[in-house]
Amino acid sequence: MSQTIGKTRLAYSRAWHHVSLASPSTPSLGRLASRIAILLMGKHKPIWDPSTDCGDYVVATGCNDVLVTGKKKEQKMYYKRTTRPGAMKSINMESMIRKWGGGEVLKRAVRGMLPKNRLRDKRLDRLKVFEGESHPYKINLMRFEGRILQVEPDVKTEVLKQMSI
């Protein structure tokens, strides 16, 4: 963080975090969703303010291996309502995972843990979910399974540095 007093651009910079649901030490769905919600809101930063959006990006991979306890896969129901009477539709978690993947289940869990205000959709857009382990955001990640990822310098920046010398 920045050493200057006040709200600086460096303090508001967004980091990219990686969460792998395929690892054996992954917590259950609710505990994982609350940790992701804290990262998306920016509550882990010292400059956190409820009215500002200072959260980070989160990339969740391996969402097809989402862990739930008990019989929640068969018993947990998700509801979709319309304005028409009698048009409420319900689907259980198991069929939702089959139809839309585990990423949708994770997104709905995180959405429920974010504050219900204007910033919720913007914060949820920074959550990127993938069913497998591959994703296109590897170059953006600062932390990859607890280690800082070393990014190789870009060819364009190397050429520009040589031209300026």
mmCIF file of C-alpha atoms in Angstrom:
data_model
loop_
_atom_site.group_PDB
_atom_site.id
_atom_site.type_symbol
_atom_site.label_atom_id
_atom_site.label_comp_id
_atom_site.label_asym_id
_atom_site.label_seq_id
_atom_site.Cartn_x
_atom_site.Cartn_y
_atom_site.Cartn_z
ATOM 1 C CA MET A 1 0.000 0.000 0.000
ATOM 2 C CA SER A 2 0.998 3.602 -0.367
ATOM 3 C CA GLN A 3 2.782 5.406 2.447
ATOM 4 C CA THR A 4 1.176 8.776 1.766
ATOM 5 C CA ILE A 5 -1.788 9.836 3.823
ATOM 6 C CA GLY A 6 -5.035 9.903 1.916
ATOM 7 C CA LYS A 7 -6.617 7.941 -0.875
ATOM 8 C CA THR A 8 -4.080 7.425 -3.634
ATOM 9 C CA ARG A 9 -4.255 5.617 -6.932
ATOM 10 C CA LEU A 10 -1.873 2.936 -5.698
ATOM 11 C CA ALA A 11 -4.152 2.158 -2.774
ATOM 12 C CA TYR A 12 -7.103 1.690 -5.129
ATOM 13 C CA SER A 13 -5.257 -0.566 -7.571
ATOM 14 C CA ARG A 14 -6.932 -3.926 -8.085
ATOM 15 C CA ALA A 15 -5.085 -7.200 -7.593
ATOM 16 C CA TRP A 16 -6.023 -10.545 -9.130
ATOM 17 C CA HIS A 17 -6.554 -13.541 -6.817
ATOM 18 C CA HIS A 18 -6.754 -17.180 -7.866
ATOM 19 C CA VAL A 19 -8.986 -19.721 -6.116
ATOM 20 C CA SER A 20 -8.774 -23.363 -7.179
ATOM 21 C CA LEU A 21 -11.749 -25.466 -6.156
ATOM 22 C CA ALA A 22 -10.017 -28.644 -7.318
ATOM 23 C CA SER A 23 -7.439 -28.628 -4.498
ATOM 24 C CA PRO A 24 -8.206 -30.916 -1.541
ATOM 25 C CA SER A 25 -7.885 -28.093 1.013
ATOM 26 C CA THR A 26 -10.739 -26.056 -0.517
ATOM 27 C CA PRO A 27 -13.431 -25.148 2.039
ATOM 28 C CA SER A 28 -17.121 -25.801 1.507
ATOM 29 C CA LEU A 29 -19.264 -23.581 -0.726
ATOM 30 C CA GLY A 30 -20.507 -21.141 1.917
ATOM 31 C CA ARG A 31 -17.113 -20.546 3.542
ATOM 32 C CA LEU A 32 -15.478 -20.100 0.155
ATOM 33 C CA ALA A 33 -18.203 -17.707 -1.023
ATOM 34 C CA SER A 34 -17.798 -15.498 2.050
ATOM 35 C CA ARG A 35 -14.014 -15.262 1.496
ATOM 36 C CA ILE A 36 -14.533 -14.401 -2.175
ATOM 37 C CA ALA A 37 -17.130 -11.756 -1.221
ATOM 38 C CA ILE A 38 -14.612 -10.105 1.135
ATOM 39 C CA LEU A 39 -12.045 -9.934 -1.682
ATOM 40 C CA LEU A 40 -14.604 -8.536 -4.152
ATOM 41 C CA MET A 41 -15.691 -5.828 -1.688
ATOM 42 C CA GLY A 42 -12.128 -4.910 -0.708
ATOM 43 C CA LYS A 43 -12.702 -5.374 3.020
ATOM 44 C CA HIS A 44 -9.191 -6.805 3.362
ATOM 45 C CA LYS A 45 -7.692 -3.426 2.377
ATOM 46 C CA PRO A 46 -6.999 -0.653 4.896
ATOM 47 C CA ILE A 47 -8.777 1.922 2.689
ATOM 48 C CA TRP A 48 -12.091 0.028 2.650
ATOM 49 C CA ASP A 49 -15.188 2.179 2.658
ATOM 50 C CA PRO A 50 -18.740 0.826 2.166
ATOM 51 C CA SER A 51 -19.612 3.458 -0.431
ATOM 52 C CA THR A 52 -16.569 2.970 -2.673
ATOM 53 C CA ASP A 53 -15.694 0.067 -4.924
ATOM 54 C CA CYS A 54 -12.104 -0.845 -4.035
ATOM 55 C CA GLY A 55 -12.280 -4.641 -4.344
ATOM 56 C CA ASP A 56 -10.064 -6.992 -6.308
ATOM 57 C CA TYR A 57 -10.592 -9.490 -9.112
ATOM 58 C CA VAL A 58 -11.090 -13.179 -8.264
ATOM 59 C CA VAL A 59 -10.538 -16.039 -10.714
ATOM 60 C CA ALA A 60 -12.154 -19.312 -9.578
ATOM 61 C CA THR A 61 -11.136 -22.447 -11.460
ATOM 62 C CA GLY A 62 -12.311 -26.042 -11.150
ATOM 63 C CA CYS A 63 -15.871 -25.023 -10.330
ATOM 64 C CA ASN A 64 -17.221 -28.403 -11.407
ATOM 65 C CA ASP A 65 -15.731 -29.773 -8.145
ATOM 66 C CA VAL A 66 -17.697 -27.457 -5.836
ATOM 67 C CA LEU A 67 -17.863 -28.960 -2.338
ATOM 68 C CA VAL A 68 -21.115 -28.971 -0.375
ATOM 69 C CA THR A 69 -21.849 -30.827 2.837
ATOM 70 C CA GLY A 70 -24.803 -33.031 3.652
ATOM 71 C CA LYS A 71 -27.541 -33.596 1.071
ATOM 72 C CA LYS A 72 -27.493 -30.051 -0.274
ATOM 73 C CA LYS A 73 -26.933 -31.168 -3.866
ATOM 74 C CA GLU A 74 -30.285 -32.938 -3.841
ATOM 75 C CA GLN A 75 -32.208 -30.730 -1.387
ATOM 76 C CA LYS A 76 -31.038 -27.126 -2.011
ATOM 77 C CA MET A 77 -33.522 -25.397 -4.300
ATOM 78 C CA TYR A 78 -33.008 -22.291 -6.443
ATOM 79 C CA TYR A 79 -36.078 -20.293 -7.426
ATOM 80 C CA LYS A 80 -36.787 -18.098 -10.435
ATOM 81 C CA ARG A 81 -39.766 -15.786 -10.259
ATOM 82 C CA THR A 82 -41.576 -13.759 -12.887
ATOM 83 C CA THR A 83 -44.327 -11.183 -12.514
ATOM 84 C CA ARG A 84 -46.935 -13.704 -13.643
ATOM 85 C CA PRO A 85 -48.908 -15.551 -10.941
ATOM 86 C CA GLY A 86 -48.043 -19.225 -10.704
ATOM 87 C CA ALA A 87 -44.950 -18.875 -12.894
ATOM 88 C CA MET A 88 -42.352 -19.633 -10.190
ATOM 89 C CA LYS A 89 -39.821 -22.204 -11.354
ATOM 90 C CA SER A 90 -37.517 -24.185 -9.097
ATOM 91 C CA ILE A 91 -34.410 -26.265 -9.737
ATOM 92 C CA ASN A 92 -32.217 -28.165 -7.314
ATOM 93 C CA MET A 93 -28.447 -27.750 -7.054
ATOM 94 C CA GLU A 94 -27.605 -31.047 -8.726
ATOM 95 C CA SER A 95 -29.557 -30.224 -11.886
ATOM 96 C CA MET A 96 -28.201 -26.678 -11.890
ATOM 97 C CA ILE A 97 -24.639 -28.023 -11.870
ATOM 98 C CA ARG A 98 -25.558 -30.382 -14.719
ATOM 99 C CA LYS A 99 -27.277 -27.653 -16.731
ATOM 100 C CA TRP A 100 -25.138 -24.520 -16.113
ATOM 101 C CA GLY A 101 -22.075 -25.810 -14.258
ATOM 102 C CA GLY A 102 -20.698 -25.287 -10.774
ATOM 103 C CA GLY A 103 -19.685 -21.737 -11.610
ATOM 104 C CA GLU A 104 -23.300 -20.614 -11.578
ATOM 105 C CA VAL A 105 -23.786 -22.139 -8.121
ATOM 106 C CA LEU A 106 -20.673 -20.324 -6.849
ATOM 107 C CA LYS A 107 -21.803 -17.021 -8.402
ATOM 108 C CA ARG A 108 -25.235 -17.274 -6.778
ATOM 109 C CA ALA A 109 -23.662 -18.048 -3.394
ATOM 110 C CA VAL A 110 -21.293 -15.059 -3.658
ATOM 111 C CA ARG A 111 -24.123 -12.821 -4.894
ATOM 112 C CA GLY A 112 -26.114 -13.632 -1.775
ATOM 113 C CA MET A 113 -23.169 -12.617 0.428
ATOM 114 C CA LEU A 114 -22.536 -9.258 -1.231
ATOM 115 C CA PRO A 115 -24.409 -6.194 0.071
ATOM 116 C CA LYS A 116 -27.662 -5.466 -1.724
ATOM 117 C CA ASN A 117 -26.806 -2.081 -3.256
ATOM 118 C CA ARG A 118 -25.790 -0.467 -6.567
ATOM 119 C CA LEU A 119 -22.271 -1.889 -6.409
ATOM 120 C CA ARG A 120 -23.296 -5.555 -6.208
ATOM 121 C CA ASP A 121 -23.436 -6.221 -9.957
ATOM 122 C CA LYS A 122 -20.168 -4.372 -10.588
ATOM 123 C CA ARG A 123 -18.464 -6.376 -7.871
ATOM 124 C CA LEU A 124 -19.894 -9.634 -9.150
ATOM 125 C CA ASP A 125 -18.593 -8.865 -12.652
ATOM 126 C CA ARG A 126 -15.062 -9.085 -11.229
ATOM 127 C CA LEU A 127 -15.633 -12.724 -10.286
ATOM 128 C CA LYS A 128 -14.467 -14.927 -13.166
ATOM 129 C CA VAL A 129 -15.501 -18.591 -12.921
ATOM 130 C CA PHE A 130 -14.234 -21.509 -15.021
ATOM 131 C CA GLU A 131 -15.180 -25.191 -14.947
ATOM 132 C CA GLY A 132 -11.683 -26.458 -15.726
ATOM 133 C CA GLU A 133 -8.248 -25.370 -14.552
ATOM 134 C CA SER A 134 -7.374 -23.336 -17.665
ATOM 135 C CA HIS A 135 -8.304 -19.660 -17.899
ATOM 136 C CA PRO A 136 -7.178 -16.629 -19.943
ATOM 137 C CA TYR A 137 -6.189 -14.476 -16.930
ATOM 138 C CA LYS A 138 -2.899 -16.171 -16.003
ATOM 139 C CA ILE A 139 -0.850 -13.120 -16.919
ATOM 140 C CA ASN A 140 -2.906 -10.891 -14.591
ATOM 141 C CA LEU A 141 -2.541 -13.040 -11.484
ATOM 142 C CA MET A 142 -0.322 -11.701 -8.745
ATOM 143 C CA ARG A 143 -0.926 -14.598 -6.369
ATOM 144 C CA PHE A 144 -1.058 -18.119 -7.738
ATOM 145 C CA GLU A 145 -1.678 -20.690 -4.979
ATOM 146 C CA GLY A 146 0.001 -18.524 -2.362
ATOM 147 C CA ARG A 147 3.080 -17.629 -4.420
ATOM 148 C CA ILE A 148 3.746 -14.426 -6.303
ATOM 149 C CA LEU A 149 3.754 -15.141 -10.011
ATOM 150 C CA GLN A 150 6.752 -13.749 -11.867
ATOM 151 C CA VAL A 151 5.638 -12.270 -15.177
ATOM 152 C CA GLU A 152 8.129 -12.187 -18.018
ATOM 153 C CA PRO A 153 8.640 -8.742 -19.538
ATOM 154 C CA ASP A 154 6.678 -7.966 -22.641
ATOM 155 C CA VAL A 155 8.526 -7.767 -25.961
ATOM 156 C CA LYS A 156 7.049 -4.326 -26.756
ATOM 157 C CA THR A 157 8.278 -2.801 -23.507
ATOM 158 C CA GLU A 158 11.768 -4.218 -24.061
ATOM 159 C CA VAL A 159 11.909 -2.712 -27.570
ATOM 160 C CA LEU A 160 10.669 0.667 -26.299
ATOM 161 C CA LYS A 161 13.278 0.683 -23.515
ATOM 162 C CA GLN A 162 16.070 -0.028 -26.029
ATOM 163 C CA MET A 163 14.826 2.730 -28.352
ATOM 164 C CA SER A 164 14.740 5.298 -25.559
ATOM 165 C CA ILE A 165 18.346 4.575 -24.525
#
